[in-house]
Every structure is written in structure tokens, then in C-alpha cells.
Amino acid sequence: MRRIFDTGNAAICEGAIFAGCRVFAGYPITPATEIAENMARRLPEEDGFYLQAEDEIAALHICNGASLGGLKAMTATSGPGYILFADAFGWALSSEIPVVIINSQRVGPVSGITGAPGQGEFYLSRYLAHGGNYETIVLAPASVQEAFLLTVRAFYLSERFRTPVTILADQMVTDGWETLELPESEEEAQNMDLQRWERKVHPGPDFYPPTDAIDIPPVVLGHNTGGACSDWTPTLQGHDTEDFELHHKHAWRLIHKILSHRELIDDAEEWEVEDAEIILVAYGTPSRVVKSAVQEGRAKGLRIGGIRLISLWPFQDRLFKRKASYLVVELNWDGQLVKEVQRAARGSAVHFWGRCGELPSVKELLATAEQIKEGKTLSRDAWKTERW
Amino acid sequence: MTELTTKYLRDEKARGTSCPGCGLRPAHLKVLEAIDRLGISQADIVWGTGIGCSGRQTYATWKGDTFAGTHGRVYAMATGLRLALPPNKKIILTVGDGDAYTIGLQHLLNCARRNVGVTVVVLDNLGYQSTGGQYSITTPEGSVTDSSPRGTWEQNWAGSGLDILNVIKEAGATFIARHTVLQGDAVVSSLEKAIQNPGFSLVQIVYPCVSHFGVQALGTRNIPQVYTWFESYPLATGILQDSIGSRPEFSDAFRQQNKKVKKGNQDV
């Protein structure tokens, strides 16, 4: 095992290369630039290709093209670049071409504040493609080590489900420095539960079967399989069609190939939830404050628990069936994750603690938990009044 | 159905779907003729398409491997695909004037700058025709279309002093030609040169859309009348750039660069 001290950006690169990524196309943007810089240095050492794209639209399309030719590919960005991925994300999703997308969330809307963490793309990561009729996989690391592990997993899932997989990180995870352990042998990789999936070539002719099965290789061009691949609604052979029944079959596959195999995707950490009256909920960096708050709260005799979401989409409703008061902690002022928790935790009270750019403190979260326990209205300043 | 279509096009798509009098089909066949003359096998060509009449109607017609990109982005996709394919595999893209010269221009120019080994065939029907006939930057100036009911007034990029192909030339394209679909053998000959170029080639084949441009701009659906007008439409045609071999092809140069890099994980 190689132990180094590095950033989440470097961890993501090492994860990608370990998983077999050989193409990275990107466009510089704070705070994801260092991912591109690391890939520019590392990929040529692995016979891989780093391209500085003309914009983020091109970046993901270049990755899609490389993947269509059989190379594993990744791109990375932040908010203003992420919105430009929409076009290519939809293409990969509907054409069922594996690709990995990193989004290091900063403060929005739009250009907002560059070098500070935000969590404003929770819903956008679910609905980045227009037109609906799909499910998608989104993972959220909370540490440098986990950025490595989840990047490896993102490639693994993208191959098995033949779909783009998104890593929704935040500026603190990608810019933060921590100890990072990297495997140096297959045995060490196995001990770390790292799984890889080799790219295989679909032999044809039925490239788009109407089934929820996974482990079907994607279309790979250049092997004269008659591979046909487009963003039009496909026939079984991948030809374009305007037939509603074929469209229904295609949509059904895009939705249910993911929903039928959630055991491969769903992931979360729970702390002291069994008897908790108040359960804090978060993902990414704020979840680390939540974990400390649970520990300190318990030490003070509070019946407090915590849930950290590691996979965000598809949403894990089953985690929110306990009768308790939920306090959802997010790095935004508008409350995004809280809306999903409200839906999933029907019957329980759901509260929101939001801030953008900087983390909550343990003290603040515990004070809020006390207020909830005492049935007080959650209000810090007049303009911060929570309406949840 | 001809020998060419039977040989190269998928049975269910071999007939074509273009409107009566449309030049798309003959232009498409010219690409097949060039491939046939060069004797390149089906296995050695990957055929990509854009969006619009030319993209939609040529998608998945090729019997071999084929793909369609999002509108205007197929040049970026081909850039990535080029890295994954061995050098002997040719990439041919059939796209429209809107796809290449407006929505996709950013990616087209960068594809030319990089000298990506790809042949872009611009099937130019003088406007946005699959959406019912709106003007594009190749629509003849002054034309009435559905989006220019009083005639276009902006300068275009195809006739009066401004030429999009000059921009593409300056971007670094190593082979550029423009023909009308009526120029028969010259079109096929240019396409042969383009496909043989290891780097970036662009061949623009211009033809009039009868169903929309004919009706809106010329006031007729009569095919001979439309083509009589077209024969007198002034266009600079022929080979505008042939510097094949003057610059290294993108993926080849990339591999050469990578060979200089010391292999193995040095440090993280």
C-alpha cells in the first residue's frame, strides 16, 4: 500500500487510471482544474490521452467519442461547465455509452463564487438530460480516500450499466488534502474492495434489447459489427425510429436497468439511528460535520443519529422510514436534498439547515437539534428563516 | 436501387427518404462511389452523421459501423473516436450546412486545427430544411424563407465576398473542396482525395432543396425550374485547399508525443 498526502483531485485521477481510464478531455474551471492538470501529467505515462477541449460541450463529446471507440473516458468540471455537459450527457445516456463525469460543486447560481463549496446541483445531476424517461447513477464522496474509491466504482458501474455515471463532489473534497492509500497489488486492490470491469464489444445485431438486464456490452465502433448508435429513439438494431412502442421499450430499459439492480448502486452510512429522535442527513463534506455532531450529541445525552448518503441517485427512500425528526444539512440556501427527504420521510417532520460557501459547525447543528427537540421554530436571522 | 446501394447501404435504408428532386440522395451516392473507386472495405469505414436532413437521412444507412451525434458536436465526438480507432480506419461524417457552419462551427474549426483524420462531407441544401425551411448562412442573399418573409438581409458566408471555407482553411484544414451536386465526376474525385487524406478534409456538396427553398425562395416546386436557377447560382467551386501531408495527423502526432513520455507511475 502506498500512503501519500494529496488532494481529492489527485485521488480522482488515480482512481480513474486504476479503473482503466485512458482518455480525459476537459476545460479549466475552478475548482476542478487540478483534475485536468493531474490527468495531463499522468495519462501519457499510461499511454492515455489528455485533451484540452475548446469548451465543456466538446469535452464530454470527445469522451463520448473515445468511449464509442472502446476507450474508457472521463471529464471533470464545476457548475458553469456542468450545465454545458447537458447535451453530451443525454447522448451518452440514451445511446448507452459508458463515461464518467466529475462535478466539483462550488457556490452558485451560475458563476457565483469559485473557490468555495456548494451543493446546488443535487437535482441537476438527476435531471441534466432533457426529455425525461431515464434514471441515472450519482455518487458523492466525502473524503480524499473516498474520492479515489468512488471514481473506481463509477467506472465499474458505468461499464456494467452502460451509462454515464456522475460523481457529485464539492470543492472541499476535491481541493482538500488528506492521506490517500493506493493499492500496489491485485491483493491490496481486492482488500480495498476495488472492482474493475473490462470493456467488451457488443457483437450485434440487437444492440438495444428491451430488457432491464445489465452486463450487456455497449456499441463499440471499429469492429465492423454493424454497430449503430445515436441519440434518436433506437430500434433493437440501433436504427432511428419514431414508433411509440419502441420508444416505450427504450425508456423502460433506461429506467429499469438501473432500478432493477439497485443493490449494486445503493450506498449510505448510518450513525446511531436506531433509537434516534433526531436524524441529521447530509452528503459530501457537510456529512463529516454531521458525524461529529452525532458523536458529541450522544456524549451530551441527545438521542441523535445521522445518515450520510454515498449514492444520491437513484434516491434511497428506504433510509427515511424511521419515525423521527430529520434535519437535512446542505451547502445551499434553497434546500434541495431536503425536498427528496421530505418526500421519502412522509409522516416525519423534516427540517432544513442550509448555508453556502462554508460548513456548519458542530455547535450550530447541535443547537438546532436542541431547538427541534424543544419544538421551537428554526430561525437564525430574519433573512435566514427556515420555512420547512 | 443500384449496385452501389446494394453493396454499401443497409437493406431497410437503401431506398433513401429524401423529397422528390432533392440532391441529398445523389450526393450521398457520390460518397459511396468514391469509397468504391478507392476499394476501401466496409470494415475500414466508420460513418457518422449530424442532425437535420443530411444527418437524419444518412444515419444508419451505411452497412458497417455508424453513429449519429448531437447537433453540431459530431466533430468533437470524431476527435475522441479517432484516438480509439487504428489509423487504417477511416471516419466519414455526413452533415448539413447548419450543423457544420453554425451550431457546430466551434468544434469543426478545432477539428481542422488539430488535423483530425476525418472526412467531413457537408451536404449543403441552402438552409434549415428539415424544420420546414429557414435561412442558414449558406442561403442565397435576399431569399424568402419561412424565417425571412421579406427576404434575408444579413450577409451570408457563401456568396458575396465572405466564404466560410476561407475560415476553415485558416483553421488548418489540409483538404477543402466545394462542388455542386451537378458536377459529377469532379465531386467523386475530390471525395476520393479527401478520404485518402490522413488528416482533416472537408468537401461541401451544394444542391437546392426543392420542397422548401424552391417553393419559398423561387416560388416553384417544379424540379427542372429549380435546377435551371441553381445552374446559374454563382458559387466558387473546385479544390480550394490541398496541403495533404503538410501537417501531422492528430492521433498519430498524439501517439508520437506519448512515446516521449517516460512510462510508469513516477510519483503522484
Coordinates of C-alpha atoms in Angstrom, one line a residue, chain A residues 2 4 6 10 14 23 38 41-55 57-59 61-71 87-88 91 95 180 182 219-232 237-242, chain B residues 10 12-13 42-47 49-52 55-56 59-60 63-71 73-86 89 106-108 110-111 113-114 250-251 254-255 258-259 261-268:
Chain A
R2 CA 1.3 3.4 -1.0
I4 CA 0.6 9.7 0.3
D6 CA -2.7 14.6 -1.6
A10 CA -5.3 13.7 -7.4
E14 CA -5.6 7.8 -9.6
V23 CA -8.9 9.5 -22.3
N38 CA -3.2 15.8 -12.9
R41 CA 0.6 14.7 -16.3
R42 CA -0.5 11.1 -15.5
L43 CA -2.3 9.9 -18.6
P44 CA 0.6 9.9 -21.1
E45 CA 2.5 7.8 -18.6
E46 CA -0.2 5.2 -19.1
D47 CA -0.4 5.5 -22.9
G48 CA -3.5 7.6 -22.4
F49 CA -4.7 10.8 -24.0
Y50 CA -5.3 14.2 -22.3
L51 CA -7.0 16.8 -24.4
Q52 CA -7.8 20.4 -23.6
A53 CA -11.2 20.8 -25.2
E54 CA -12.5 24.0 -26.8
D55 CA -15.3 24.0 -24.2
I57 CA -19.6 20.8 -24.7
A58 CA -16.6 19.4 -26.7
A59 CA -15.0 17.9 -23.6
H61 CA -18.5 14.8 -26.6
I62 CA -14.8 13.9 -27.1
C63 CA -15.1 11.5 -24.1
N64 CA -18.2 10.0 -25.7
G65 CA -16.4 9.5 -29.0
A66 CA -13.5 7.9 -27.3
S67 CA -15.8 5.6 -25.4
L68 CA -17.6 4.8 -28.6
G69 CA -14.3 3.6 -29.9
G70 CA -13.7 1.4 -26.9
L71 CA -11.6 3.6 -24.6
D87 CA -26.1 17.8 -24.4
A88 CA -23.4 15.2 -24.4
W91 CA -26.4 11.5 -25.8
S95 CA -27.0 5.7 -26.6
L180 CA -4.6 8.7 0.4
L182 CA -3.4 3.5 -3.1
V219 CA -21.9 -0.4 -29.1
V220 CA -18.2 -0.2 -29.9
L221 CA -17.3 1.1 -33.3
G222 CA -14.4 -0.1 -35.5
H223 CA -15.1 -3.8 -35.2
N224 CA -17.5 -4.0 -38.2
T225 CA -20.3 -5.3 -36.1
G226 CA -22.7 -3.1 -37.9
G227 CA -22.9 -1.1 -34.6
A228 CA -25.4 1.7 -34.9
C229 CA -25.6 4.3 -32.2
S230 CA -27.4 7.6 -31.9
D231 CA -29.5 9.9 -29.7
W232 CA -32.6 9.1 -31.8
Q237 CA -30.6 -2.6 -34.1
G238 CA -30.0 1.0 -33.2
H239 CA -31.7 2.5 -36.2
D240 CA -33.7 5.7 -35.6
T241 CA -37.4 5.3 -35.1
E242 CA -40.5 7.4 -34.3
Chain B
R10 CA -28.5 -1.4 -45.2
E12 CA -34.1 -1.2 -44.9
K13 CA -32.5 2.2 -45.6
Q42 CA -16.8 -1.8 -45.3
A43 CA -14.8 -2.8 -42.2
D44 CA -12.5 0.1 -42.6
I45 CA -15.0 2.9 -42.5
V46 CA -16.9 4.3 -39.6
W47 CA -19.7 6.6 -40.7
T49 CA -23.8 11.9 -39.1
G50 CA -25.2 15.1 -37.6
I51 CA -28.7 16.4 -37.3
G52 CA -31.1 17.8 -40.0
G55 CA -27.7 13.8 -40.8
R56 CA -31.1 12.1 -40.2
Y59 CA -27.8 7.9 -40.4
A60 CA -27.5 4.1 -40.2
K63 CA -23.9 -1.3 -43.7
G64 CA -20.8 -1.1 -41.4
D65 CA -20.4 0.8 -38.2
T66 CA -22.3 4.0 -37.9
F67 CA -23.3 6.7 -35.4
A68 CA -25.1 10.0 -35.1
G69 CA -24.0 12.8 -32.8
T70 CA -25.9 15.7 -31.2
H71 CA -26.4 18.7 -33.4
R73 CA -21.0 18.2 -31.9
V74 CA -20.1 15.2 -34.1
Y75 CA -16.7 16.8 -34.9
A76 CA -15.8 16.6 -31.2
M77 CA -17.0 13.1 -31.0
A78 CA -15.0 12.1 -34.0
T79 CA -11.9 13.7 -32.3
G80 CA -12.3 11.3 -29.4
L81 CA -13.2 8.4 -31.7
R82 CA -10.1 9.0 -33.8
L83 CA -7.9 8.3 -30.7
A84 CA -9.6 4.9 -30.2
L85 CA -9.5 3.7 -33.8
P86 CA -6.5 2.4 -35.6
K89 CA -10.0 3.0 -40.2
Q106 CA -16.5 25.9 -32.9
H107 CA -15.9 22.1 -33.0
L108 CA -15.4 22.0 -36.7
N110 CA -10.9 22.9 -33.7
C111 CA -11.2 19.5 -35.5
R113 CA -6.9 22.9 -36.3
R114 CA -6.0 19.5 -34.8
F250 CA -3.8 14.4 -34.8
S251 CA -3.9 10.9 -33.3
F254 CA -0.5 12.3 -30.1
R255 CA 0.9 8.8 -30.1
N258 CA 3.2 9.9 -25.8
K259 CA 6.2 7.8 -26.9
V261 CA 7.0 10.3 -22.0
K262 CA 8.7 8.1 -19.5
K263 CA 6.4 5.3 -18.6
G264 CA 5.4 4.0 -15.2
N265 CA 4.0 5.8 -12.2
Q266 CA 6.8 8.2 -11.2
D267 CA 5.0 10.0 -8.4
V268 CA 1.6 11.2 -7.6

